[in-house]
Structures are given as C-alpha cells and as structure tokens.
PDB file of C-alpha atoms in Angstrom:
ATOM      1  CA  UNK X  20     -78.647 -60.519 130.323  1.00 89.00           C
ATOM      2  CA  UNK X  21     -75.521 -62.004 128.739  1.00 96.00           C
ATOM      3  CA  UNK X  22     -72.608 -59.580 128.354  1.00 97.00           C
ATOM      4  CA  UNK X  23     -69.555 -60.383 126.248  1.00 98.00           C
ATOM      5  CA  UNK X  24     -66.589 -58.512 127.726  1.00 98.00           C
ATOM      6  CA  UNK X  25     -63.474 -58.532 125.563  1.00 97.00           C
ATOM      7  CA  UNK X  26     -60.120 -57.668 127.125  1.00 96.00           C
ATOM      8  CA  UNK X  27     -60.644 -58.818 130.718  1.00 95.00           C
ATOM      9  CA  UNK X  28     -56.935 -58.702 131.615  1.00 93.00           C
ATOM     10  CA  UNK X  29     -56.356 -55.060 130.709  1.00 92.00           C
ATOM     11  CA  UNK X  30     -56.748 -52.195 133.171  1.00 93.00           C
ATOM     12  CA  UNK X  31     -60.262 -51.271 132.013  1.00 95.00           C
ATOM     13  CA  UNK X  32     -61.410 -54.839 131.394  1.00 95.00           C
ATOM     14  CA  UNK X  33     -60.259 -55.963 134.846  1.00 95.00           C
ATOM     15  CA  UNK X  34     -62.354 -53.248 136.538  1.00 95.00           C
ATOM     16  CA  UNK X  35     -65.361 -53.914 134.311  1.00 96.00           C
ATOM     17  CA  UNK X  36     -65.266 -57.652 134.967  1.00 95.00           C
ATOM     18  CA  UNK X  37     -65.663 -57.051 138.703  1.00 92.00           C
ATOM     19  CA  UNK X  38     -68.305 -54.352 138.346  1.00 94.00           C
ATOM     20  CA  UNK X  39     -70.653 -55.843 135.761  1.00 94.00           C
ATOM     21  CA  UNK X  40     -71.254 -59.179 137.470  1.00 90.00           C
ATOM     22  CA  UNK X  41     -74.224 -57.619 139.295  1.00 89.00           C
ATOM     23  CA  UNK X  42     -76.002 -56.877 136.002  1.00 92.00           C
ATOM     24  CA  UNK X  43     -76.010 -60.349 134.514  1.00 90.00           C
ATOM     25  CA  UNK X  44     -73.875 -63.148 133.143  1.00 94.00           C
ATOM     26  CA  UNK X  45     -70.488 -61.815 132.035  1.00 96.00           C
ATOM     27  CA  UNK X  46     -68.539 -63.889 129.531  1.00 97.00           C
ATOM     28  CA  UNK X  47     -65.078 -62.333 129.702  1.00 96.00           C
ATOM     29  CA  UNK X  48     -62.185 -63.132 127.359  1.00 96.00           C
ATOM     30  CA  UNK X  49     -58.496 -62.395 127.090  1.00 94.00           C
ATOM     31  CA  UNK X  50     -56.197 -62.747 124.087  1.00 91.00           C
ATOM     32  CA  UNK X  51     -55.756 -66.489 124.686  1.00 92.00           C
ATOM     33  CA  UNK X  52     -59.500 -67.134 124.754  1.00 94.00           C
ATOM     34  CA  UNK X  53     -60.373 -64.874 121.821  1.00 94.00           C
ATOM     35  CA  UNK X  54     -57.741 -63.951 119.242  1.00 94.00           C
ATOM     36  CA  UNK X  55     -58.612 -60.483 117.964  1.00 96.00           C
ATOM     37  CA  UNK X  56     -56.220 -60.908 115.048  1.00 95.00           C
ATOM     38  CA  UNK X  57     -58.547 -63.569 113.622  1.00 95.00           C
ATOM     39  CA  UNK X  58     -61.787 -62.097 112.258  1.00 96.00           C
ATOM     40  CA  UNK X  59     -63.330 -65.517 111.610  1.00 96.00           C
ATOM     41  CA  UNK X  60     -62.599 -66.577 115.206  1.00 95.00           C
ATOM     42  CA  UNK X  61     -64.391 -63.474 116.472  1.00 97.00           C
ATOM     43  CA  UNK X  62     -67.447 -64.178 114.317  1.00 97.00           C
ATOM     44  CA  UNK X  63     -67.588 -67.839 115.350  1.00 96.00           C
ATOM     45  CA  UNK X  64     -67.249 -67.009 119.043  1.00 97.00           C
ATOM     46  CA  UNK X  65     -70.069 -64.449 118.985  1.00 97.00           C
ATOM     47  CA  UNK X  66     -72.349 -66.710 116.960  1.00 96.00           C
ATOM     48  CA  UNK X  67     -71.776 -69.454 119.519  1.00 96.00           C
ATOM     49  CA  UNK X  68     -72.543 -67.500 122.705  1.00 95.00           C
ATOM     50  CA  UNK X  69     -75.147 -65.075 121.257  1.00 96.00           C
ATOM     51  CA  UNK X  70     -74.610 -62.199 123.733  1.00 97.00           C
ATOM     52  CA  UNK X  71     -77.157 -59.488 124.569  1.00 96.00           C
ATOM     53  CA  UNK X  72     -74.413 -56.839 124.633  1.00 97.00           C
ATOM     54  CA  UNK X  73     -70.783 -56.545 123.527  1.00 98.00           C
ATOM     55  CA  UNK X  74     -68.216 -54.499 125.460  1.00 98.00           C
ATOM     56  CA  UNK X  75     -64.826 -54.095 123.815  1.00 98.00           C
ATOM     57  CA  UNK X  76     -62.181 -53.116 126.370  1.00 97.00           C
ATOM     58  CA  UNK X  77     -59.317 -54.678 124.416  1.00 97.00           C
ATOM     59  CA  UNK X  78     -56.763 -52.781 122.412  1.00 95.00           C
ATOM     60  CA  UNK X  79     -53.201 -52.554 121.181  1.00 95.00           C
ATOM     61  CA  UNK X  80     -51.966 -49.863 123.586  1.00 93.00           C
ATOM     62  CA  UNK X  81     -48.169 -49.776 123.180  1.00 94.00           C
ATOM     63  CA  UNK X  82     -48.111 -46.328 121.582  1.00 96.00           C
ATOM     64  CA  UNK X  83     -44.425 -46.305 120.593  1.00 96.00           C
ATOM     65  CA  UNK X  84     -44.214 -49.925 119.464  1.00 97.00           C
ATOM     66  CA  UNK X  85     -47.245 -49.424 117.221  1.00 97.00           C
ATOM     67  CA  UNK X  86     -45.121 -47.184 114.989  1.00 97.00           C
ATOM     68  CA  UNK X  87     -43.284 -50.294 113.772  1.00 97.00           C
ATOM     69  CA  UNK X  88     -45.980 -52.895 114.534  1.00 96.00           C
ATOM     70  CA  UNK X  89     -48.508 -51.313 112.208  1.00 97.00           C
ATOM     71  CA  UNK X  90     -50.248 -54.471 110.976  1.00 97.00           C
ATOM     72  CA  UNK X  91     -50.965 -55.852 114.450  1.00 97.00           C
ATOM     73  CA  UNK X  92     -52.133 -52.462 115.767  1.00 97.00           C
ATOM     74  CA  UNK X  93     -54.513 -52.214 112.801  1.00 98.00           C
ATOM     75  CA  UNK X  94     -55.881 -55.724 113.326  1.00 97.00           C
ATOM     76  CA  UNK X  95     -56.591 -55.197 117.023  1.00 97.00           C
ATOM     77  CA  UNK X  96     -57.621 -51.520 117.077  1.00 98.00           C
ATOM     78  CA  UNK X  97     -59.442 -51.187 113.744  1.00 98.00           C
ATOM     79  CA  UNK X  98     -60.313 -54.527 112.169  1.00 98.00           C
ATOM     80  CA  UNK X  99     -61.473 -56.325 115.328  1.00 98.00           C
ATOM     81  CA  UNK X 100     -63.894 -53.523 116.367  1.00 98.00           C
ATOM     82  CA  UNK X 101     -65.233 -53.526 112.801  1.00 98.00           C
ATOM     83  CA  UNK X 102     -66.058 -57.242 113.028  1.00 98.00           C
ATOM     84  CA  UNK X 103     -67.541 -56.828 116.517  1.00 98.00           C
ATOM     85  CA  UNK X 104     -69.755 -53.986 115.300  1.00 98.00           C
ATOM     86  CA  UNK X 105     -70.904 -56.021 112.299  1.00 98.00           C
ATOM     87  CA  UNK X 106     -71.917 -58.909 114.550  1.00 98.00           C
ATOM     88  CA  UNK X 107     -73.633 -56.528 116.979  1.00 97.00           C
ATOM     89  CA  UNK X 108     -75.650 -55.142 114.051  1.00 97.00           C
ATOM     90  CA  UNK X 109     -76.649 -58.628 112.917  1.00 97.00           C
ATOM     91  CA  UNK X 110     -77.803 -59.491 116.446  1.00 97.00           C
ATOM     92  CA  UNK X 111     -79.335 -56.010 116.928  1.00 96.00           C
ATOM     93  CA  UNK X 112     -77.615 -55.594 120.299  1.00 97.00           C
ATOM     94  CA  UNK X 113     -75.817 -52.622 121.926  1.00 97.00           C
ATOM     95  CA  UNK X 114     -72.034 -52.352 121.765  1.00 98.00           C
ATOM     96  CA  UNK X 115     -69.779 -50.313 124.043  1.00 98.00           C
ATOM     97  CA  UNK X 116     -66.308 -49.535 122.724  1.00 98.00           C
ATOM     98  CA  UNK X 117     -63.403 -47.689 124.370  1.00 98.00           C
ATOM     99  CA  UNK X 118     -61.257 -45.147 122.589  1.00 98.00           C
ATOM    100  CA  UNK X 119     -58.744 -42.450 123.433  1.00 97.00           C
ATOM    101  CA  UNK X 120     -57.871 -38.747 123.569  1.00 97.00           C
ATOM    102  CA  UNK X 121     -55.071 -39.542 121.081  1.00 97.00           C
ATOM    103  CA  UNK X 122     -57.548 -39.172 118.205  1.00 98.00           C
ATOM    104  CA  UNK X 123     -57.012 -35.417 118.690  1.00 98.00           C
ATOM    105  CA  UNK X 124     -53.781 -33.607 117.795  1.00 97.00           C
ATOM    106  CA  UNK X 125     -53.628 -31.758 121.127  1.00 96.00           C
ATOM    107  CA  UNK X 126     -53.369 -28.281 119.599  1.00 97.00           C
ATOM    108  CA  UNK X 127     -56.646 -26.949 120.982  1.00 97.00           C
ATOM    109  CA  UNK X 128     -56.336 -24.613 123.980  1.00 95.00           C
ATOM    110  CA  UNK X 129     -59.538 -25.832 125.663  1.00 97.00           C
ATOM    111  CA  UNK X 130     -60.694 -29.323 126.678  1.00 98.00           C
ATOM    112  CA  UNK X 131     -61.866 -31.390 123.716  1.00 98.00           C
ATOM    113  CA  UNK X 132     -65.564 -31.921 123.084  1.00 98.00           C
ATOM    114  CA  UNK X 133     -67.036 -34.904 121.252  1.00 98.00           C
ATOM    115  CA  UNK X 134     -67.824 -32.700 118.238  1.00 97.00           C
ATOM    116  CA  UNK X 135     -64.249 -31.422 117.786  1.00 98.00           C
ATOM    117  CA  UNK X 136     -62.345 -32.358 114.652  1.00 97.00           C
ATOM    118  CA  UNK X 137     -60.043 -35.360 115.086  1.00 97.00           C
ATOM    119  CA  UNK X 138     -56.497 -35.371 113.752  1.00 97.00           C
ATOM    120  CA  UNK X 139     -54.630 -38.520 114.907  1.00 97.00           C
ATOM    121  CA  UNK X 140     -50.853 -38.052 114.914  1.00 96.00           C
ATOM    122  CA  UNK X 141     -49.513 -41.593 115.438  1.00 97.00           C
ATOM    123  CA  UNK X 142     -50.159 -45.139 114.222  1.00 97.00           C
ATOM    124  CA  UNK X 143     -51.821 -45.945 117.536  1.00 97.00           C
ATOM    125  CA  UNK X 144     -54.068 -42.890 117.238  1.00 97.00           C
ATOM    126  CA  UNK X 145     -54.907 -43.601 113.598  1.00 98.00           C
ATOM    127  CA  UNK X 146     -55.854 -47.213 114.321  1.00 98.00           C
ATOM    128  CA  UNK X 147     -57.999 -46.191 117.294  1.00 98.00           C
ATOM    129  CA  UNK X 148     -59.793 -43.645 115.118  1.00 98.00           C
ATOM    130  CA  UNK X 149     -60.288 -46.349 112.495  1.00 98.00           C
ATOM    131  CA  UNK X 150     -61.911 -48.499 115.177  1.00 98.00           C
ATOM    132  CA  UNK X 151     -64.227 -45.676 116.187  1.00 98.00           C
ATOM    133  CA  UNK X 152     -65.199 -45.078 112.572  1.00 96.00           C
ATOM    134  CA  UNK X 153     -66.042 -48.760 112.091  1.00 97.00           C
ATOM    135  CA  UNK X 154     -68.086 -48.995 115.299  1.00 98.00           C
ATOM    136  CA  UNK X 155     -70.187 -45.984 114.250  1.00 97.00           C
ATOM    137  CA  UNK X 156     -71.583 -48.032 111.383  1.00 96.00           C
ATOM    138  CA  UNK X 157     -73.558 -49.905 114.036  1.00 97.00           C
ATOM    139  CA  UNK X 158     -76.490 -47.773 115.172  1.00 96.00           C
ATOM    140  CA  UNK X 159     -76.584 -49.058 118.774  1.00 97.00           C
ATOM    141  CA  UNK X 160     -73.089 -48.025 119.783  1.00 98.00           C
ATOM    142  CA  UNK X 161     -71.554 -46.183 122.714  1.00 98.00           C
ATOM    143  CA  UNK X 162     -67.952 -45.023 122.206  1.00 98.00           C
ATOM    144  CA  UNK X 163     -66.249 -43.896 125.412  1.00 98.00           C
ATOM    145  CA  UNK X 164     -63.106 -41.849 124.906  1.00 98.00           C
ATOM    146  CA  UNK X 165     -60.825 -41.860 127.940  1.00 97.00           C
ATOM    147  CA  UNK X 166     -57.489 -40.217 128.765  1.00 96.00           C
ATOM    148  CA  UNK X 167     -54.545 -40.944 131.059  1.00 96.00           C
ATOM    149  CA  UNK X 168     -56.093 -44.138 132.443  1.00 95.00           C
ATOM    150  CA  UNK X 169     -54.859 -45.455 135.786  1.00 94.00           C
ATOM    151  CA  UNK X 170     -55.691 -48.127 138.345  1.00 91.00           C
ATOM    152  CA  UNK X 171     -54.079 -50.241 141.044  1.00 82.00           C
ATOM    153  CA  UNK X 172     -54.033 -53.131 138.529  1.00 80.00           C
ATOM    154  CA  UNK X 173     -51.688 -53.528 135.580  1.00 78.00           C
ATOM    155  CA  UNK X 174     -48.976 -51.201 134.327  1.00 83.00           C
ATOM    156  CA  UNK X 175     -49.500 -47.448 134.364  1.00 90.00           C
ATOM    157  CA  UNK X 176     -47.912 -44.144 135.390  1.00 94.00           C
ATOM    158  CA  UNK X 177     -48.687 -44.575 139.094  1.00 95.00           C
ATOM    159  CA  UNK X 178     -46.964 -47.965 139.227  1.00 93.00           C
ATOM    160  CA  UNK X 179     -43.974 -46.616 137.290  1.00 95.00           C
ATOM    161  CA  UNK X 180     -43.458 -43.620 139.585  1.00 97.00           C
ATOM    162  CA  UNK X 181     -43.827 -45.732 142.738  1.00 96.00           C
ATOM    163  CA  UNK X 182     -41.077 -48.016 141.434  1.00 95.00           C
ATOM    164  CA  UNK X 183     -38.770 -45.205 140.315  1.00 97.00           C
ATOM    165  CA  UNK X 184     -38.864 -43.209 143.558  1.00 97.00           C
ATOM    166  CA  UNK X 185     -37.649 -46.300 145.390  1.00 97.00           C
ATOM    167  CA  UNK X 186     -34.753 -46.791 142.973  1.00 97.00           C
ATOM    168  CA  UNK X 187     -33.597 -43.309 141.976  1.00 96.00           C
ATOM    169  CA  UNK X 188     -32.573 -40.113 143.750  1.00 96.00           C
ATOM    170  CA  UNK X 189     -34.016 -37.777 141.080  1.00 96.00           C
ATOM    171  CA  UNK X 190     -36.406 -37.802 138.126  1.00 97.00           C
ATOM    172  CA  UNK X 191     -37.083 -35.676 135.048  1.00 97.00           C
ATOM    173  CA  UNK X 192     -40.781 -35.509 134.122  1.00 97.00           C
ATOM    174  CA  UNK X 193     -42.474 -33.715 131.229  1.00 96.00           C
ATOM    175  CA  UNK X 194     -44.615 -30.742 132.273  1.00 96.00           C
ATOM    176  CA  UNK X 195     -45.939 -29.359 128.976  1.00 95.00           C
ATOM    177  CA  UNK X 196     -48.495 -32.125 128.313  1.00 96.00           C
ATOM    178  CA  UNK X 197     -51.822 -31.413 130.026  1.00 97.00           C
ATOM    179  CA  UNK X 198     -54.545 -33.945 130.619  1.00 97.00           C
ATOM    180  CA  UNK X 199     -57.571 -35.199 132.484  1.00 97.00           C
ATOM    181  CA  UNK X 200     -57.069 -38.467 134.331  1.00 97.00           C
ATOM    182  CA  UNK X 201     -59.467 -41.394 134.202  1.00 96.00           C
ATOM    183  CA  UNK X 202     -59.553 -44.123 136.850  1.00 96.00           C
ATOM    184  CA  UNK X 203     -60.707 -47.575 135.827  1.00 96.00           C
ATOM    185  CA  UNK X 204     -63.070 -47.560 138.815  1.00 95.00           C
ATOM    186  CA  UNK X 205     -64.770 -44.462 137.394  1.00 97.00           C
ATOM    187  CA  UNK X 206     -64.895 -46.049 133.945  1.00 97.00           C
ATOM    188  CA  UNK X 207     -66.528 -49.157 135.422  1.00 97.00           C
ATOM    189  CA  UNK X 208     -69.054 -47.049 137.371  1.00 97.00           C
ATOM    190  CA  UNK X 209     -69.938 -44.986 134.303  1.00 97.00           C
ATOM    191  CA  UNK X 210     -70.248 -48.066 132.088  1.00 97.00           C
ATOM    192  CA  UNK X 211     -72.456 -49.717 134.700  1.00 96.00           C
ATOM    193  CA  UNK X 212     -74.742 -46.660 134.741  1.00 97.00           C
ATOM    194  CA  UNK X 213     -74.909 -46.562 130.944  1.00 97.00           C
ATOM    195  CA  UNK X 214     -75.844 -50.247 130.702  1.00 97.00           C
ATOM    196  CA  UNK X 215     -78.542 -49.911 133.355  1.00 95.00           C
ATOM    197  CA  UNK X 216     -79.942 -46.848 131.562  1.00 96.00           C
ATOM    198  CA  UNK X 217     -80.072 -48.730 128.258  1.00 95.00           C
ATOM    199  CA  UNK X 218     -81.822 -51.668 129.923  1.00 93.00           C
ATOM    200  CA  UNK X 219     -84.409 -49.428 131.620  1.00 93.00           C
ATOM    201  CA  UNK X 220     -85.279 -47.656 128.375  1.00 89.00           C
ATOM    202  CA  UNK X 221     -86.404 -50.003 125.598  1.00 84.00           C
ATOM    203  CA  UNK X 222     -86.412 -47.011 123.236  1.00 90.00           C
ATOM    204  CA  UNK X 223     -83.029 -45.655 124.352  1.00 94.00           C
ATOM    205  CA  UNK X 224     -81.814 -43.208 121.719  1.00 94.00           C
ATOM    206  CA  UNK X 225     -78.718 -41.593 123.241  1.00 97.00           C
ATOM    207  CA  UNK X 226     -76.219 -43.796 121.464  1.00 98.00           C
ATOM    208  CA  UNK X 227     -73.060 -42.094 120.224  1.00 98.00           C
ATOM    209  CA  UNK X 228     -69.646 -40.864 121.359  1.00 98.00           C
ATOM    210  CA  UNK X 229     -68.914 -39.643 124.888  1.00 98.00           C
ATOM    211  CA  UNK X 230     -65.899 -38.389 126.805  1.00 98.00           C
ATOM    212  CA  UNK X 231     -65.318 -39.762 130.294  1.00 98.00           C
ATOM    213  CA  UNK X 232     -62.641 -38.422 132.655  1.00 98.00           C
ATOM    214  CA  UNK X 233     -62.307 -37.315 136.257  1.00 98.00           C
ATOM    215  CA  UNK X 234     -62.771 -33.746 137.428  1.00 98.00           C
ATOM    216  CA  UNK X 235     -59.751 -31.469 137.446  1.00 97.00           C
ATOM    217  CA  UNK X 236     -56.674 -31.413 135.232  1.00 97.00           C
ATOM    218  CA  UNK X 237     -52.936 -31.809 135.663  1.00 97.00           C
ATOM    219  CA  UNK X 238     -49.687 -32.451 133.793  1.00 97.00           C
ATOM    220  CA  UNK X 239     -47.256 -35.348 134.046  1.00 97.00           C
ATOM    221  CA  UNK X 240     -44.862 -33.427 136.322  1.00 98.00           C
ATOM    222  CA  UNK X 241     -47.576 -32.391 138.785  1.00 98.00           C
ATOM    223  CA  UNK X 242     -49.001 -35.903 138.666  1.00 98.00           C
ATOM    224  CA  UNK X 243     -45.620 -37.438 139.517  1.00 98.00           C
ATOM    225  CA  UNK X 244     -45.194 -35.012 142.421  1.00 98.00           C
ATOM    226  CA  UNK X 245     -48.645 -35.903 143.747  1.00 98.00           C
ATOM    227  CA  UNK X 246     -47.897 -39.639 143.577  1.00 98.00           C
ATOM    228  CA  UNK X 247     -44.585 -39.162 145.375  1.00 98.00           C
ATOM    229  CA  UNK X 248     -46.026 -36.969 148.126  1.00 98.00           C
ATOM    230  CA  UNK X 249     -48.960 -39.327 148.670  1.00 97.00           C
ATOM    231  CA  UNK X 250     -46.754 -42.428 148.753  1.00 97.00           C
ATOM    232  CA  UNK X 251     -44.431 -40.864 151.329  1.00 97.00           C
ATOM    233  CA  UNK X 252     -47.459 -39.780 153.394  1.00 97.00           C
ATOM    234  CA  UNK X 253     -48.621 -43.392 153.380  1.00 96.00           C
ATOM    235  CA  UNK X 254     -45.247 -44.564 154.670  1.00 96.00           C
ATOM    236  CA  UNK X 255     -43.382 -45.691 151.553  1.00 96.00           C
ATOM    237  CA  UNK X 256     -39.605 -45.617 152.000  1.00 96.00           C
ATOM    238  CA  UNK X 257     -38.162 -43.725 149.031  1.00 96.00           C
ATOM    239  CA  UNK X 258     -34.769 -42.453 147.876  1.00 97.00           C
ATOM    240  CA  UNK X 259     -36.247 -39.063 146.963  1.00 97.00           C
ATOM    241  CA  UNK X 260     -39.073 -36.594 147.575  1.00 97.00           C
ATOM    242  CA  UNK X 261     -41.062 -34.547 145.087  1.00 97.00           C
ATOM    243  CA  UNK X 262     -38.442 -31.811 145.497  1.00 97.00           C
ATOM    244  CA  UNK X 263     -36.047 -33.999 143.480  1.00 97.00           C
ATOM    245  CA  UNK X 264     -38.439 -34.238 140.538  1.00 98.00           C
ATOM    246  CA  UNK X 265     -37.403 -31.850 137.767  1.00 97.00           C
ATOM    247  CA  UNK X 266     -39.823 -30.347 135.261  1.00 97.00           C
ATOM    248  CA  UNK X 267     -38.729 -30.748 131.621  1.00 97.00           C
ATOM    249  CA  UNK X 268     -40.240 -30.080 128.174  1.00 95.00           C
ATOM    250  CA  UNK X 269     -41.388 -32.722 125.713  1.00 93.00           C
ATOM    251  CA  UNK X 270     -38.478 -31.734 123.456  1.00 92.00           C
ATOM    252  CA  UNK X 271     -36.081 -32.891 126.171  1.00 92.00           C
ATOM    253  CA  UNK X 272     -37.787 -36.303 126.295  1.00 90.00           C
ATOM    254  CA  UNK X 273     -38.349 -37.427 122.681  1.00 88.00           C
ATOM    255  CA  UNK X 274     -40.594 -40.434 122.053  1.00 93.00           C
ATOM    256  CA  UNK X 275     -41.078 -42.593 118.971  1.00 95.00           C
ATOM    257  CA  UNK X 276     -44.764 -41.660 118.689  1.00 94.00           C
ATOM    258  CA  UNK X 277     -46.031 -38.109 119.004  1.00 92.00           C
ATOM    259  CA  UNK X 278     -48.098 -37.323 122.111  1.00 93.00           C
ATOM    260  CA  UNK X 279     -50.854 -34.679 122.252  1.00 94.00           C
ATOM    261  CA  UNK X 280     -49.836 -31.578 124.237  1.00 96.00           C
ATOM    262  CA  UNK X 281     -53.470 -31.200 125.316  1.00 97.00           C
ATOM    263  CA  UNK X 282     -55.302 -34.390 126.315  1.00 97.00           C
ATOM    264  CA  UNK X 283     -58.044 -32.729 128.331  1.00 98.00           C
ATOM    265  CA  UNK X 284     -61.545 -34.079 127.661  1.00 98.00           C
ATOM    266  CA  UNK X 285     -64.774 -32.164 128.230  1.00 98.00           C
ATOM    267  CA  UNK X 286     -67.259 -34.428 130.049  1.00 98.00           C
ATOM    268  CA  UNK X 287     -70.325 -32.169 129.955  1.00 98.00           C
ATOM    269  CA  UNK X 288     -72.235 -34.392 127.531  1.00 98.00           C
ATOM    270  CA  UNK X 289     -71.905 -37.665 129.452  1.00 98.00           C
ATOM    271  CA  UNK X 290     -72.698 -36.026 132.819  1.00 98.00           C
ATOM    272  CA  UNK X 291     -75.828 -34.426 131.419  1.00 97.00           C
ATOM    273  CA  UNK X 292     -77.070 -37.438 129.425  1.00 97.00           C
ATOM    274  CA  UNK X 293     -76.623 -40.035 132.158  1.00 96.00           C
ATOM    275  CA  UNK X 294     -76.961 -37.704 135.194  1.00 95.00           C
ATOM    276  CA  UNK X 295     -73.463 -38.486 136.431  1.00 95.00           C
ATOM    277  CA  UNK X 296     -71.183 -36.950 139.015  1.00 94.00           C
ATOM    278  CA  UNK X 297     -67.506 -37.651 138.451  1.00 97.00           C
ATOM    279  CA  UNK X 298     -65.004 -37.491 141.349  1.00 96.00           C
ATOM    280  CA  UNK X 299     -61.837 -35.386 141.407  1.00 97.00           C
ATOM    281  CA  UNK X 300     -58.729 -37.088 140.079  1.00 97.00           C
ATOM    282  CA  UNK X 301     -56.775 -36.578 143.312  1.00 97.00           C
ATOM    283  CA  UNK X 302     -59.313 -38.591 145.312  1.00 97.00           C
ATOM    284  CA  UNK X 303     -59.248 -41.487 142.862  1.00 96.00           C
ATOM    285  CA  UNK X 304     -55.463 -41.396 142.412  1.00 96.00           C
ATOM    286  CA  UNK X 305     -54.883 -41.407 146.179  1.00 97.00           C
ATOM    287  CA  UNK X 306     -57.084 -44.500 146.503  1.00 95.00           C
ATOM    288  CA  UNK X 307     -55.225 -46.276 143.683  1.00 94.00           C
ATOM    289  CA  UNK X 308     -51.831 -45.420 145.233  1.00 95.00           C
ATOM    290  CA  UNK X 309     -52.948 -46.826 148.584  1.00 95.00           C
ATOM    291  CA  UNK X 310     -54.104 -50.114 147.026  1.00 94.00           C
ATOM    292  CA  UNK X 311     -50.964 -50.370 144.911  1.00 92.00           C
ATOM    293  CA  UNK X 312     -48.775 -50.003 148.004  1.00 93.00           C
ATOM    294  CA  UNK X 313     -50.787 -52.592 149.931  1.00 90.00           C
ATOM    295  CA  UNK X 314     -50.401 -55.058 147.050  1.00 84.00           C
ATOM    296  CA  UNK X 315     -46.682 -54.426 146.627  1.00 73.00           C
TER     297      UNK X 315
END
C-alpha cells in the first residue's frame, strides 16, 4: 500500500503522517517537495510514484489574506485538487480530500448536515467549495469537512490564547460564533479507520462527503476561557484569568473575510457509516493544551 500524503507540514498533515505509517508506505510532501501551484508538476509527480491512494491535506488557509490573494488561493484550493482527482481517476485509486465548514453561510440554526445547501461567503470558502466540486468528479472520493481544527502542532487558537494570556492582562473574544471543534488526532484516527475500511472491502461503495468533528459545541469566548482555566490548572504562569476575558460580538471585531456565525457540523453520517465514536472536545483540547505547554 503506497499512500501519497500532500501537505505533511500542516496541522492535519502532520498528524496523518504519524498515524498512517502503520498502514503502508507513506510518501509525504510539503510545498517545497510538491508545488501545488504547478499542475504539470503534480501530474509528473503522481505518474512517477504511482500511489495506491491520494490524501490531500494541503490548502491555502489564510482566510483573510485570501481576499486579496485570490489567484493563489484558487490554484491551491481549487485547481490542485482538480488535478489530483483527475490523476486518481486515471489510476482508479481512492482519494481523500479535506474541506471546511466555511462552505456554509452559517445562517442555519441547527448543525449542518452533508446534504445542506452550501453558500460560501469568502474567497477562501469559494475556493474550498470549488475544490470539493472538482474532487466529486472522481467516483472514488472521500471529502471530509472539518471545523475549528486544533492540535499541539502548528498555529491555531489554542497556541494564540496561551501566548496572549502570558502577555496581556485582559482579552476581548467573540461569543456569537458557534462551532464544533476538531482535533487533528481525531481527524487522523477517523482517516485511519476510513482507509482500513476501504482496504477491507474491495467493493466499498460509501464514497462521498462526510462531516467530522468532536462531540459537544462551544463559541470562541467559551473556548478561550476553557484554554485559560486549563492552562492555569496545569501550572502556567499568566497575567490574567478567564475572569478578565470579555465577551464581544462579531461586529465589535471586524475581519476582512466574513466568518460563519454557525460552524456546527452534524457527524451522524460518518459515525453510522464507519461505526465511529468521537470524543468530547474538552477532552481533546485539554490533551492538546498539555502537550503545547510541555513543548513551550
């Protein structure tokens, strides 16, 4: 089993690289080893190594910068997945591709299901939806939509809050954006289970789009308070406690790109199809905070 993993240095790719080694040979690339802006380079690389599966964990993820960096975001998030899917079709191999809750506009009151209408509101969201659309042209595809991804590796909300509470005496955090968190460890575990299921079933037919996220929901303000309380409990010396974190509205913290007010993902389909149990976000976040503090 030869797996081509694209995006090994990102949060998701880093976790996948460690997890998938037990399945088979993992050929993992970063942007220096495989330039996703160059379609011909992608084709040549795949033709050379002839993988048995492609996993695309790469992406242009700077949501605000994408508003002005439209061409690059399109190349990485839409065009590159299109080329990967075309090559996967030619080789008749499965492809796993990661997407985002941002394909929805966030106006629904309930968690989003895979069948809900998309309505991307930013360049980032539009290019990610374009990538999804291209990947669906390949029959043997799995698209995993995630939301509010975190880990002890790379840059994310946990790392940012841990830094800020050591530097500042108060914080203002948005409280009117709700979401379901997704740890990269959970993503790696789920992906591992999906790959093993595909390998066990020669006639596997459950290809398609799935939502993956941890159990429970929160908002950015509650999340920041949890991180602060947990860090202090673990002994981190801070200049503030969660009592000094103020809840504010999105209107009071304008961003270049529009964020969904509701990023909650319904995971019923993936749990039922692959017989999964997903942990609560607080358990996974606490573990990531502990590792992040140890590595500081």
